[in-house]
CSV table of C-alpha atoms in Angstrom, one decimal:
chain,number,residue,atom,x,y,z
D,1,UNK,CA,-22.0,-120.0,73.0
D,2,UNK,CA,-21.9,-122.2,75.9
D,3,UNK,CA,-21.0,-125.4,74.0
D,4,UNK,CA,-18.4,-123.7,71.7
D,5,UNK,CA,-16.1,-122.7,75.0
D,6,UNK,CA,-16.2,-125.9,75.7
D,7,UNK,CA,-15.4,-126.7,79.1
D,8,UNK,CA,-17.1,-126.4,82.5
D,9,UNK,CA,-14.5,-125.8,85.3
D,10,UNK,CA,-14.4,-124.7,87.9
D,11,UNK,CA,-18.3,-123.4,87.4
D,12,UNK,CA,-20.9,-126.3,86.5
D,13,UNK,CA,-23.8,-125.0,84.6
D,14,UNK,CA,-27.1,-126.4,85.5
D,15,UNK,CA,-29.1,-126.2,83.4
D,16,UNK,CA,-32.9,-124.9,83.7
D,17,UNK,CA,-35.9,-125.0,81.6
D,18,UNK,CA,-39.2,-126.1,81.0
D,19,UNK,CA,-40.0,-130.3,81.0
D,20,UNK,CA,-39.2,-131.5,77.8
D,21,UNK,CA,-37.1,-128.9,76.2
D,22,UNK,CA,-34.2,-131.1,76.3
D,23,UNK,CA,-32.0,-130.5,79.3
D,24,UNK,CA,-31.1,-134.2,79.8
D,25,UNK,CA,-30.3,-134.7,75.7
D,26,UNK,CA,-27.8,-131.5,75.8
D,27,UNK,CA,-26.3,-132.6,78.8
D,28,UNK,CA,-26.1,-136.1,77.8
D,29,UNK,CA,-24.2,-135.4,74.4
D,30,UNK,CA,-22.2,-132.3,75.5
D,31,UNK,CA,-20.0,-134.8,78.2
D,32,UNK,CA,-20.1,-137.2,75.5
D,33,UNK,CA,-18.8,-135.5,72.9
D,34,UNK,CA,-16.0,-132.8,74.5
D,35,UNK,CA,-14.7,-135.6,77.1
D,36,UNK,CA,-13.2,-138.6,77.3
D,37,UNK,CA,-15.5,-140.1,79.3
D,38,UNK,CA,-18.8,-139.0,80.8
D,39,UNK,CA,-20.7,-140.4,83.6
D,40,UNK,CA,-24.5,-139.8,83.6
D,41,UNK,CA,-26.6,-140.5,87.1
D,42,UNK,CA,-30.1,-140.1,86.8
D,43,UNK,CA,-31.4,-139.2,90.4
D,44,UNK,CA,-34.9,-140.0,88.7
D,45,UNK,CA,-33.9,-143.8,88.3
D,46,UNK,CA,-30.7,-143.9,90.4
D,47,UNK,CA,-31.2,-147.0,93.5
D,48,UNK,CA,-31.1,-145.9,96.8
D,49,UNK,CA,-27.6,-146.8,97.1
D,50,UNK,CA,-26.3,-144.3,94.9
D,51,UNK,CA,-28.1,-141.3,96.9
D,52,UNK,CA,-26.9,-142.8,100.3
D,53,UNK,CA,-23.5,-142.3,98.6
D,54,UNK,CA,-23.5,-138.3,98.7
D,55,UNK,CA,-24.4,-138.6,102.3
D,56,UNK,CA,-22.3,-141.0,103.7
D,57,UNK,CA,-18.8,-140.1,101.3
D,58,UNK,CA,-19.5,-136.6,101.2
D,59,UNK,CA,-15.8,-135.8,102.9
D,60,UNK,CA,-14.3,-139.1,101.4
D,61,UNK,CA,-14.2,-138.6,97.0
D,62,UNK,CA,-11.6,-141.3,96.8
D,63,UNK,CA,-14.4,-143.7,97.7
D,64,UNK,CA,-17.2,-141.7,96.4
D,65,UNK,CA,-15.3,-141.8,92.6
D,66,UNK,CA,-14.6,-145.3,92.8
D,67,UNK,CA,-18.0,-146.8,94.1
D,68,UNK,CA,-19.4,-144.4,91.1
D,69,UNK,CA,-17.2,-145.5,88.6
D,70,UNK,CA,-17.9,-149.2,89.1
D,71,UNK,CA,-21.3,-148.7,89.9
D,72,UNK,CA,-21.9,-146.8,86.7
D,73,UNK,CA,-18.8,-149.2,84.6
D,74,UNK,CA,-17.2,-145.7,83.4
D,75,UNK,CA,-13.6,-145.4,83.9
D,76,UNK,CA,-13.2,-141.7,85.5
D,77,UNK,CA,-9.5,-139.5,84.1
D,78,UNK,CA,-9.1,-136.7,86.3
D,79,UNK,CA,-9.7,-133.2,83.8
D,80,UNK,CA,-10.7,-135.7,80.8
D,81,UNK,CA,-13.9,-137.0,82.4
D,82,UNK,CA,-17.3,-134.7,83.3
D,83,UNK,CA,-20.0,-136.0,85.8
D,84,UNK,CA,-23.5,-135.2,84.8
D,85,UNK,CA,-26.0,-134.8,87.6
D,86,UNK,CA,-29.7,-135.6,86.0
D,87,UNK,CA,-32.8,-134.5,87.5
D,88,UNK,CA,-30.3,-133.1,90.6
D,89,UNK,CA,-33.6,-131.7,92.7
D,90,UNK,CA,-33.8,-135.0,93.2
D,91,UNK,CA,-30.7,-135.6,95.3
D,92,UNK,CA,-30.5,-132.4,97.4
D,93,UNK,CA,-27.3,-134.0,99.2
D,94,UNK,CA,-25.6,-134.4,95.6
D,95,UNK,CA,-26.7,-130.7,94.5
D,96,UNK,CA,-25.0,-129.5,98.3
D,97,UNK,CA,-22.0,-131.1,97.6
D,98,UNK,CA,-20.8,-129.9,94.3
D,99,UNK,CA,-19.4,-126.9,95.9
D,100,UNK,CA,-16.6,-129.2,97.8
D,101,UNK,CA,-16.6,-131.6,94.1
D,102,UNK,CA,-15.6,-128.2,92.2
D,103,UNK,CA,-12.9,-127.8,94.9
D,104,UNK,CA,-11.5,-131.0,94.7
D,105,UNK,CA,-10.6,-130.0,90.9
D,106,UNK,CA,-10.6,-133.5,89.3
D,107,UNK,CA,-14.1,-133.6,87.2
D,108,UNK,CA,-16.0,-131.4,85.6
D,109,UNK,CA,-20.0,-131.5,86.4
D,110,UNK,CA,-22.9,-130.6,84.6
D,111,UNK,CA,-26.2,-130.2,86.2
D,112,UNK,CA,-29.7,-130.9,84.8
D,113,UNK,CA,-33.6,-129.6,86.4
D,114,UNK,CA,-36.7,-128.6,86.3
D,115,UNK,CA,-37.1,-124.8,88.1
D,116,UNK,CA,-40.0,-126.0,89.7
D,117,UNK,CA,-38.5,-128.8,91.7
D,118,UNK,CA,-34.7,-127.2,91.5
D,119,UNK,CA,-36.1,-124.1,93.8
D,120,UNK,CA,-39.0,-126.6,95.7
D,121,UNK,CA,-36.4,-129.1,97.0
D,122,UNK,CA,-33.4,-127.0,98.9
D,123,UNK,CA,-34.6,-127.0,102.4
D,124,UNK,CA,-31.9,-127.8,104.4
D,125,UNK,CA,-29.4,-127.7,101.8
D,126,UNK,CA,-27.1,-124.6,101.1
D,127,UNK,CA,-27.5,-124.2,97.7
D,128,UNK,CA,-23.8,-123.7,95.9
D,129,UNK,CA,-22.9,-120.5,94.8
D,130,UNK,CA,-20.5,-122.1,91.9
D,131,UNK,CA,-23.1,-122.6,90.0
D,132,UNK,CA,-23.1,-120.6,86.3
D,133,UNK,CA,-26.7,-121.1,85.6
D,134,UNK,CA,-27.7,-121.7,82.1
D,135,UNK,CA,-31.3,-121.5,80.9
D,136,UNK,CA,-32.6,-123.7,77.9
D,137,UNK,CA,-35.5,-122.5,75.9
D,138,UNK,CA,-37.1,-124.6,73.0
D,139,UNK,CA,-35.5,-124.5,69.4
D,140,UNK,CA,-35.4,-121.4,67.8
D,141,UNK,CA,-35.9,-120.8,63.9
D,142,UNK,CA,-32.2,-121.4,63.2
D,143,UNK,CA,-32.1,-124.5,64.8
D,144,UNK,CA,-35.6,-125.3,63.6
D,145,UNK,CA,-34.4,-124.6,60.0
D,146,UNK,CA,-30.8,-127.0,61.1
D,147,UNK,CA,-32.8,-129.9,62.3
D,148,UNK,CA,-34.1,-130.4,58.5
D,149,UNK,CA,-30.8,-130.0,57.2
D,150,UNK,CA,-30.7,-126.4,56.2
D,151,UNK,CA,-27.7,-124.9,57.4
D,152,UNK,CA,-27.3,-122.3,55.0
D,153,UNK,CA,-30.7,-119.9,55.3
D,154,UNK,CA,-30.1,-118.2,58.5
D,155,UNK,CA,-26.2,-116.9,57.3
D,156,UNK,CA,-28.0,-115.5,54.3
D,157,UNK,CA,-30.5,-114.2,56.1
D,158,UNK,CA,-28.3,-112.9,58.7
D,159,UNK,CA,-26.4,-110.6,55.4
D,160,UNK,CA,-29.5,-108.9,54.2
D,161,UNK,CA,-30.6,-107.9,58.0
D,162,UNK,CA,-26.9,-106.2,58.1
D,163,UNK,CA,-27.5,-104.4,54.8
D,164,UNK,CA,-31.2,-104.0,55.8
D,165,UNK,CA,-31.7,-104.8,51.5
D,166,UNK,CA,-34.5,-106.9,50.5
D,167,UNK,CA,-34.7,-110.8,50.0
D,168,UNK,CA,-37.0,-110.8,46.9
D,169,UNK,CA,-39.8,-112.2,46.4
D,170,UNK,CA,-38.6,-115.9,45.9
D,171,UNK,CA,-36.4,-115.8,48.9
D,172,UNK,CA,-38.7,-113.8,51.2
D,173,UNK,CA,-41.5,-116.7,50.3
D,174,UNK,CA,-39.5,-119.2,50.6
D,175,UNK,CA,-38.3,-118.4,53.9
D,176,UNK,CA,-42.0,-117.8,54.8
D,177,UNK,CA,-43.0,-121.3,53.9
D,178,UNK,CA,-40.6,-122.6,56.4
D,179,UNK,CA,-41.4,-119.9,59.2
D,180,UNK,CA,-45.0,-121.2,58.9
D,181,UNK,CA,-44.3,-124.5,59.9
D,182,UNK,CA,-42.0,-123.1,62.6
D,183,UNK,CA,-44.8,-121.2,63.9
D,184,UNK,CA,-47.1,-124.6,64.0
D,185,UNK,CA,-44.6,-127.0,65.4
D,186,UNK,CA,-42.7,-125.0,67.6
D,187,UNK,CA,-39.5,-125.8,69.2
D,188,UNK,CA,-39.8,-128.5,71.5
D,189,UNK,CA,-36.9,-130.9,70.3
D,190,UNK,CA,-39.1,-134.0,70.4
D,191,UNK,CA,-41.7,-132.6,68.0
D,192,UNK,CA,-39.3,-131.2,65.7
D,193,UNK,CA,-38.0,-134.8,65.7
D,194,UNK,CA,-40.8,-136.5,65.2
D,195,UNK,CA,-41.7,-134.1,62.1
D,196,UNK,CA,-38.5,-133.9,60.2
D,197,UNK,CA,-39.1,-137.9,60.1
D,198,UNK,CA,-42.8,-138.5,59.6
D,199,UNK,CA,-43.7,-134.6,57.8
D,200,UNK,CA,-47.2,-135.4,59.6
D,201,UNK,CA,-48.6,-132.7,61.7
D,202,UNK,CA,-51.5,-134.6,63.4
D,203,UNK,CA,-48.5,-137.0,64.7
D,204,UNK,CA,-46.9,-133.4,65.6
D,205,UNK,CA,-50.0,-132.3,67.3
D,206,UNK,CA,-50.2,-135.4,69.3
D,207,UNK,CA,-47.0,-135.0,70.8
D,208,UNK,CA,-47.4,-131.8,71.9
D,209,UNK,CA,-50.9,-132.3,74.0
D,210,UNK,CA,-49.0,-135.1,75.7
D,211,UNK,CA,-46.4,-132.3,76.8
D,212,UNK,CA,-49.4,-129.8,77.7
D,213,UNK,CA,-50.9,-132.8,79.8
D,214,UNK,CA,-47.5,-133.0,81.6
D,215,UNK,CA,-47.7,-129.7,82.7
D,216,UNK,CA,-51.3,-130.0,84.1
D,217,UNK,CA,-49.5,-132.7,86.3
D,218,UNK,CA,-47.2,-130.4,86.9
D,219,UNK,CA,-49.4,-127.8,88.4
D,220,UNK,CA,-51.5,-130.3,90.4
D,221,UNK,CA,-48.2,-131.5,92.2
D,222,UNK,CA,-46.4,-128.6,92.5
D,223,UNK,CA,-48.4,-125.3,92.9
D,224,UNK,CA,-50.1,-126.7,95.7
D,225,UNK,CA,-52.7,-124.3,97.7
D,226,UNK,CA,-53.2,-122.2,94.3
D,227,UNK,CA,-53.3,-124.3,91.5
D,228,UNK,CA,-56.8,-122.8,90.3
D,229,UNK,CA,-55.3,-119.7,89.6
D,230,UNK,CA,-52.2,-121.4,88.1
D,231,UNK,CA,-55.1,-123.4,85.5
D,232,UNK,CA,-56.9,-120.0,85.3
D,233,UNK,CA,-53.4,-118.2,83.9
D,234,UNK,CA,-52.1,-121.2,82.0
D,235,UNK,CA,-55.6,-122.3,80.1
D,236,UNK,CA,-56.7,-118.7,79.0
D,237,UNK,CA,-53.5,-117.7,77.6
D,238,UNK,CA,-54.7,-118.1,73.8
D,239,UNK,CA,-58.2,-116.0,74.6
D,240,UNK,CA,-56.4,-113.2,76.4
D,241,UNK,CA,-53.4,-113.4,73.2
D,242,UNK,CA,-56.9,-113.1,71.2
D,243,UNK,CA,-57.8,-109.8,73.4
D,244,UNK,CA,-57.0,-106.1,71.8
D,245,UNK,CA,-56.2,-105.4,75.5
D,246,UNK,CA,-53.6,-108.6,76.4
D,247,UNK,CA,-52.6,-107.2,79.8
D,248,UNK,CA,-53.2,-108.5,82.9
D,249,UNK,CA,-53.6,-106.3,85.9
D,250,UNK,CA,-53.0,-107.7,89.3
D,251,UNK,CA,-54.2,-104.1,91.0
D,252,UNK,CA,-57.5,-104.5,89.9
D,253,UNK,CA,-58.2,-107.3,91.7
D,254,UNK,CA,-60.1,-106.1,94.7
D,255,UNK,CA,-60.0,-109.0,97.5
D,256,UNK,CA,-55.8,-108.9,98.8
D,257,UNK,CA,-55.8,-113.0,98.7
D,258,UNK,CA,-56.5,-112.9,94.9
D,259,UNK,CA,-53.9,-110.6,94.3
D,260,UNK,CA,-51.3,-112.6,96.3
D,261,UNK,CA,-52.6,-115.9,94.9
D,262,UNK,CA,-52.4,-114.5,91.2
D,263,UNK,CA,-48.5,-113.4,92.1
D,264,UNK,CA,-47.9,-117.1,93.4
D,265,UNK,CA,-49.3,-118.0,90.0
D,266,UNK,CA,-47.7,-115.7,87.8
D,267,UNK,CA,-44.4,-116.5,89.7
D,268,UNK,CA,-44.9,-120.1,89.2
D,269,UNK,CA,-45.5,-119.9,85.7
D,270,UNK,CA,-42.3,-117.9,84.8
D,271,UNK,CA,-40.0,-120.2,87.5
D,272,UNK,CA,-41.4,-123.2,85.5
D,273,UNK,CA,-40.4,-121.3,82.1
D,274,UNK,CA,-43.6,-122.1,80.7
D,275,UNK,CA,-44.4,-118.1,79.7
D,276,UNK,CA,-42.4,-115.4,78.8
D,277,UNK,CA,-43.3,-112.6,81.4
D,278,UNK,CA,-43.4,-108.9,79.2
D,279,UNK,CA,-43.5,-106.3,81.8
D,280,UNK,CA,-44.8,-102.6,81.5
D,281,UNK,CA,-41.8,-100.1,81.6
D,282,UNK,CA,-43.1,-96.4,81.7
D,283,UNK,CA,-40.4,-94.4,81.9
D,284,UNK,CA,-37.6,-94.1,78.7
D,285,UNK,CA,-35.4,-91.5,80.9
D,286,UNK,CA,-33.7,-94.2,82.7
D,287,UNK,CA,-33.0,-97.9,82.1
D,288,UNK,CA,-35.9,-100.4,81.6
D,289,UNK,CA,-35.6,-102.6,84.1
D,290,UNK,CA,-35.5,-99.5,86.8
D,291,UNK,CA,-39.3,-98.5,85.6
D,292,UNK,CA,-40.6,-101.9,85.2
D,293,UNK,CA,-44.6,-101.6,86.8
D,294,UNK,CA,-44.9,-105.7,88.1
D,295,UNK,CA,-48.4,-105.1,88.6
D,296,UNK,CA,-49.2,-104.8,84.9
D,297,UNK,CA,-47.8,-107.9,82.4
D,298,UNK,CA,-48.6,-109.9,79.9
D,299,UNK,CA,-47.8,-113.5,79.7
D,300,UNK,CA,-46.8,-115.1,76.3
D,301,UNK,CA,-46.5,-119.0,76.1
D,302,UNK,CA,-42.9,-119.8,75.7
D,303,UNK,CA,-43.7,-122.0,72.9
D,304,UNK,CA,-45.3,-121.0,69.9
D,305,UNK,CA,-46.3,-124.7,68.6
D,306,UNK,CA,-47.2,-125.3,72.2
D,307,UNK,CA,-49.6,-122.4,71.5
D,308,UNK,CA,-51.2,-123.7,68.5
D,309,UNK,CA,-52.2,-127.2,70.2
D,310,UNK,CA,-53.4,-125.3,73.4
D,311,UNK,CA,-56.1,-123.1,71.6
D,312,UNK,CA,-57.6,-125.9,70.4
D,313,UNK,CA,-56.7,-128.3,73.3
D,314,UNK,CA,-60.8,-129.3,73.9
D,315,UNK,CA,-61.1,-130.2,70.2
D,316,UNK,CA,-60.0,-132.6,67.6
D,317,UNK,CA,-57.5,-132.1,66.1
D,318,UNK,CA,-58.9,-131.6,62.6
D,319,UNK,CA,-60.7,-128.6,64.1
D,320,UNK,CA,-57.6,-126.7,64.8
D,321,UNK,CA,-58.2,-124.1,61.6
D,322,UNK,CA,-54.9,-122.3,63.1
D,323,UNK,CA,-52.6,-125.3,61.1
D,324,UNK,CA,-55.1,-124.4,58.4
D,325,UNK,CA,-55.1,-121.3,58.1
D,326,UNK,CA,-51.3,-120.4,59.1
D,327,UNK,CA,-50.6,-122.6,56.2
D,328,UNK,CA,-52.4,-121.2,53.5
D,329,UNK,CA,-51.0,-118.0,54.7
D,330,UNK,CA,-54.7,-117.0,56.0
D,331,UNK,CA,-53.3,-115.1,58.9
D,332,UNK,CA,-56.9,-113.6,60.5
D,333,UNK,CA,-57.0,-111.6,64.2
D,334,UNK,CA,-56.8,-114.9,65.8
D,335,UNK,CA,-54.2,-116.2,63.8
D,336,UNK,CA,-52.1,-112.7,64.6
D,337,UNK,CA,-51.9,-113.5,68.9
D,338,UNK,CA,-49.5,-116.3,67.3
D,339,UNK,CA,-47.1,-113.5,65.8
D,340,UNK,CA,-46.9,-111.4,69.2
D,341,UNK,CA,-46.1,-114.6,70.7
D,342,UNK,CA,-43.3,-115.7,68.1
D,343,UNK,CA,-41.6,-112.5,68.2
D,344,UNK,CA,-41.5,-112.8,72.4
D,345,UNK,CA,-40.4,-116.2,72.4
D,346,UNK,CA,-37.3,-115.2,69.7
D,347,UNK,CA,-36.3,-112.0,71.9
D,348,UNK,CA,-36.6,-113.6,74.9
D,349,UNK,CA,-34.2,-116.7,73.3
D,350,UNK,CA,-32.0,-114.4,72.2
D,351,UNK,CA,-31.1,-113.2,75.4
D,352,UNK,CA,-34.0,-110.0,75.8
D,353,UNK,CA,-36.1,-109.2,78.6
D,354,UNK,CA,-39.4,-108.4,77.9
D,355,UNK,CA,-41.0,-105.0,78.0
D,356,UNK,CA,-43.6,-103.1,76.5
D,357,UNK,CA,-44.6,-99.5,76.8
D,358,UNK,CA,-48.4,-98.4,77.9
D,359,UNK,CA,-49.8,-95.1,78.4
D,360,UNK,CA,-54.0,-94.1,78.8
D,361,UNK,CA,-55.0,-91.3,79.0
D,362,UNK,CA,-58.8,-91.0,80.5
D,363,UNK,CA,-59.3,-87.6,78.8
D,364,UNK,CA,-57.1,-87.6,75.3
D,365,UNK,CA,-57.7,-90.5,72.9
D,366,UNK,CA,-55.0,-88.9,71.0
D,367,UNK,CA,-52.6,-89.4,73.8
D,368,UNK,CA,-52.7,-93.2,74.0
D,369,UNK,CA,-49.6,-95.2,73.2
D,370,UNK,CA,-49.1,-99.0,73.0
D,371,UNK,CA,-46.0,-100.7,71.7
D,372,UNK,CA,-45.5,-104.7,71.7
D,373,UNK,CA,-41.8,-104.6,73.0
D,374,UNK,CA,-38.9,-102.8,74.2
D,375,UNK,CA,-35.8,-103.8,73.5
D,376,UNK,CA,-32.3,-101.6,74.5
D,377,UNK,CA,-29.4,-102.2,71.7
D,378,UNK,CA,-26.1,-100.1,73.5
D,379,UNK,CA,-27.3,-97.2,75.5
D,380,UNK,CA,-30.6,-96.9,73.2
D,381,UNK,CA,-34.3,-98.2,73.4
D,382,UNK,CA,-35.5,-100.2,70.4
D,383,UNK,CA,-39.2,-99.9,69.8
D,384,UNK,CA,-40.6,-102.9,67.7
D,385,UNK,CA,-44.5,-102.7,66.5
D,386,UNK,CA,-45.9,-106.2,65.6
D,387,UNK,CA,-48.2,-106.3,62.6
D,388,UNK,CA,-49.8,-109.4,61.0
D,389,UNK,CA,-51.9,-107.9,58.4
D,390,UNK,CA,-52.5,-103.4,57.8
D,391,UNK,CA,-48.3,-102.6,58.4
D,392,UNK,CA,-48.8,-98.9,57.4
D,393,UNK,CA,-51.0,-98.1,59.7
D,394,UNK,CA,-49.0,-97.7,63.1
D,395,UNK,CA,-50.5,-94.9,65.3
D,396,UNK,CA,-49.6,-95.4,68.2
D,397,UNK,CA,-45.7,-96.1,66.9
D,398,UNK,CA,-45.6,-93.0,65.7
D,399,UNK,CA,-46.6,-91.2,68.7
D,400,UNK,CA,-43.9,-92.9,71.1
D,401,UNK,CA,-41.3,-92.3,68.4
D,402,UNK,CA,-42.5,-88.6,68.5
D,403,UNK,CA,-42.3,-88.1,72.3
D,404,UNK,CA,-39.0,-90.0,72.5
D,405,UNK,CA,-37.2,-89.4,69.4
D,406,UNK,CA,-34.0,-88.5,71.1
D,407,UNK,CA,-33.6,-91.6,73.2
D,408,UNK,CA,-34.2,-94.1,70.6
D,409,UNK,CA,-32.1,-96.1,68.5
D,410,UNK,CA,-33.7,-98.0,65.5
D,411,UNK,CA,-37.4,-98.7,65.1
D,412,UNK,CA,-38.3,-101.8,63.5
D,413,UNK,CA,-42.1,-103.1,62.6
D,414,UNK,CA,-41.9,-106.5,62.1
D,415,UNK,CA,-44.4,-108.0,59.6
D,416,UNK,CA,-45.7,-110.4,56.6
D,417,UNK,CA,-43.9,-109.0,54.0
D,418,UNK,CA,-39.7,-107.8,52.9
D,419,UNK,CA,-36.8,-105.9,54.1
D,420,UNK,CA,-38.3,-102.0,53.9
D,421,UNK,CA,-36.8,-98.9,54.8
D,422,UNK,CA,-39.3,-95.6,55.0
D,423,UNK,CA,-39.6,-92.8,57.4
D,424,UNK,CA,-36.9,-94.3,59.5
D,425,UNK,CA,-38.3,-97.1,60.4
D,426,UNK,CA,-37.1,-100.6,59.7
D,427,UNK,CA,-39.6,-103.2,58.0
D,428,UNK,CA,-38.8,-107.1,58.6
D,429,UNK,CA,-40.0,-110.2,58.0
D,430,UNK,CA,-41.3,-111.9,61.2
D,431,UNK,CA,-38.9,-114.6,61.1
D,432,UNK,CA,-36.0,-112.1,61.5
D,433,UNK,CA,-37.2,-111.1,65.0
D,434,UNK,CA,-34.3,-113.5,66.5
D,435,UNK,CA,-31.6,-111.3,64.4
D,436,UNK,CA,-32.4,-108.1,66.9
């Protein structure tokens, strides 16, 4: 939506999300493409010189424009030019200064970085309240399906979600094939590259540990003082997926420095964009967000290729029986933490915070209640139940819809098979999760 308004005044975007998820391309070809010139500067390769500049010309532009346009060999237009600041942690000074660039009225700016070095590196810097953040997760299945040249799968299956009628049995496996490969890839734009061209996913697979292996850098250098519990999180995230019970619960930790430490971890984790935080809400009388219980979440990776290589990040990668399996449509317990984490990573894309409902009762079996996500569409909540295998038997999603029928809107199971109406409750294929 951003891209088709087309035009940053007078609030420049920066533009957050994970490492590698293609901040720096967006930027790059956005100014490109809807100005008449754009100038890039890379704080991660920029001299000395050119981050002196924002110091010493930061009350004279004139200067400040010209030394950047020759340095740089771009000729600037005032309101036909837009100035990308790449990596801006980088250059605190530069990220300071765009509230007083905004002023002056003659570029528009774009601003690229990593949240865990755009919220280490402000001190002494007031950060600029003119920014209009933007937050860029990886591909999701449209684009997926877009970056093989299929343009036309998603509008069709955007008609039979509004009639809620099903695809068939061609269609619906069709689709299926290519949500597979979705699920094993992911959305990281340089594996998806590297795919379309080479149709190879051990070359896929490759890719993506050297992205995981980034982010073990990552932690080392930046979650300094509690990086174990950072490893701890990020490294058991397929085995707790794995778990029946996928929640973690920071009050039962008994010593007051683990719970703290596992906050600074969990924080980290969802400041770096690497998981998708789903929060228990245990309230439906008011609004989600006003009954969220922090000290009970689960953490789903934020991508679900990612996923894949991380299970099996110890092993070879012929030993990875998830690309088997997922493609020959083999979809086991293990092989159903990848749907869960799917269906977060499309709501949470698609603009939904993530909460789920959980209620034990010590005394009444009968009582208990799980559901996977909560989602509010208008002034309803939107149950969703995801099943990779048995869809008709949903217990538990019949009890919450019980005890809350007048405060929800539509209920929706998402699952392996077509479009289904029955008992009021909305069957869909996984790979219309993103639709909701």
């Amino acid at each position: 939506n951003w891209w088709r308004r087309g035009g940053l005044n007078p609030r420049p975007p920066p533009i957050e999300g994970a490492r590698r998820v293609g901040k720096t391309y967006l930027a790059e070809k956005f100014a490109k493409t809807e100005y008449k010139s754009a100038l890039i500067i890379d704080f991660a390769k920029a001299p000395q010189e050119i981050h002196d500049l924002f110091a010493s010309e930061s009350d004279d532009f004139d200067t400040l424009f010209q030394a950047l346009s020759l340095f740089y060999k771009v000729r600037l237009y005032p309101r036909e030019s837009c100035i990308v600041f790449d990596e801006v942690q980088l250059c605190p000074k530069a990220r300071q200064l765009i509230k007083y660039l905004v002023a002056d009225g003659r570029y528009d700016y774009l601003e690229t970085g990593s949240l865990i070095t755009l919220r280490k590196n402000v001190e002494n810097i007031l950060i600029p309240s003119e920014e209009e953040r933007l937050k860029l997760y990886p591909l999701d299945f449209e684009e997926f399906l877009q970056a093989f040249g299929d343009c036309e799968t998603y509008p069709i299956l955007q008609e039979f979600y509004t009639k809620k009628k099903p695809l068939g049995e061609v269609l619906y496996q069709t689709i299926m094939k290519s949500f597979r490969k979705y699920l094993l890839i992911g959305g990281m734009p340089q594996v998806v590259n590297d795919f379309s061209e080479n149709y190879n996913f051990e070359s896929a697979d490759a890719l993506k540990r050297r992205i995981l292996q980034l982010y073990h850098d990552d932690v080392v250098k930046f979650a300094q003082g509690y990086e174990s519990q950072v490893f701890s999180l990020f490294d058991r995230i397929p085995g707790q997926l794995s778990q029946k019970e996928k929640k973690y619960i920071i009050s039962s930790f008994t010593n007051n420095d683990d719970k703290l430490m596992y906050n600074d971890a969990f924080t980290w984790l969802s400041e770096a964009m690497l998981v998708n935080i789903c929060l228990n809400t245990t309230d439906q009388n008011v609004g989600l967000k006003l009954s969220e219980y922090f000290s009970t979440q689960k953490i789903y990776f934020f991508d679900t290729g990612l996923l894949v290589t991380l299970t099996f990040q110890d092993d070879d990668f012929l030993n990875n029986t998830l690309y088997r399996d997922i493609l020959l449509n083999k979809i086991g317990i293990n092989e159903g933490m990848l749907m869960k984490n799917v269906v977060a990573q499309m709501l949470r894309t698609h603009g939904h915070r993530l909460f789920f409902y959980s209620i034990r009762s010590s005394q009444e079996y009968h009582e208990n209640i799980e559901i996977d996500f909560l989602i509010r569409q208008g002034r309803k909540i939107s149950p969703i139940e995801v099943k990779s295998s048995d869809y008709k038997n949903h217990t538990s999603f019949d009890r919450f819809n019980k005890k809350f029928s007048n405060k929800l809107g539509d209920k929706f199971v998402l699952y392996t098979k077509d479009i289904m109406v029955r008992d009021g409750i909305v069957y869909l294929p996984l790979y219309m999760a993103g639709l909701l």
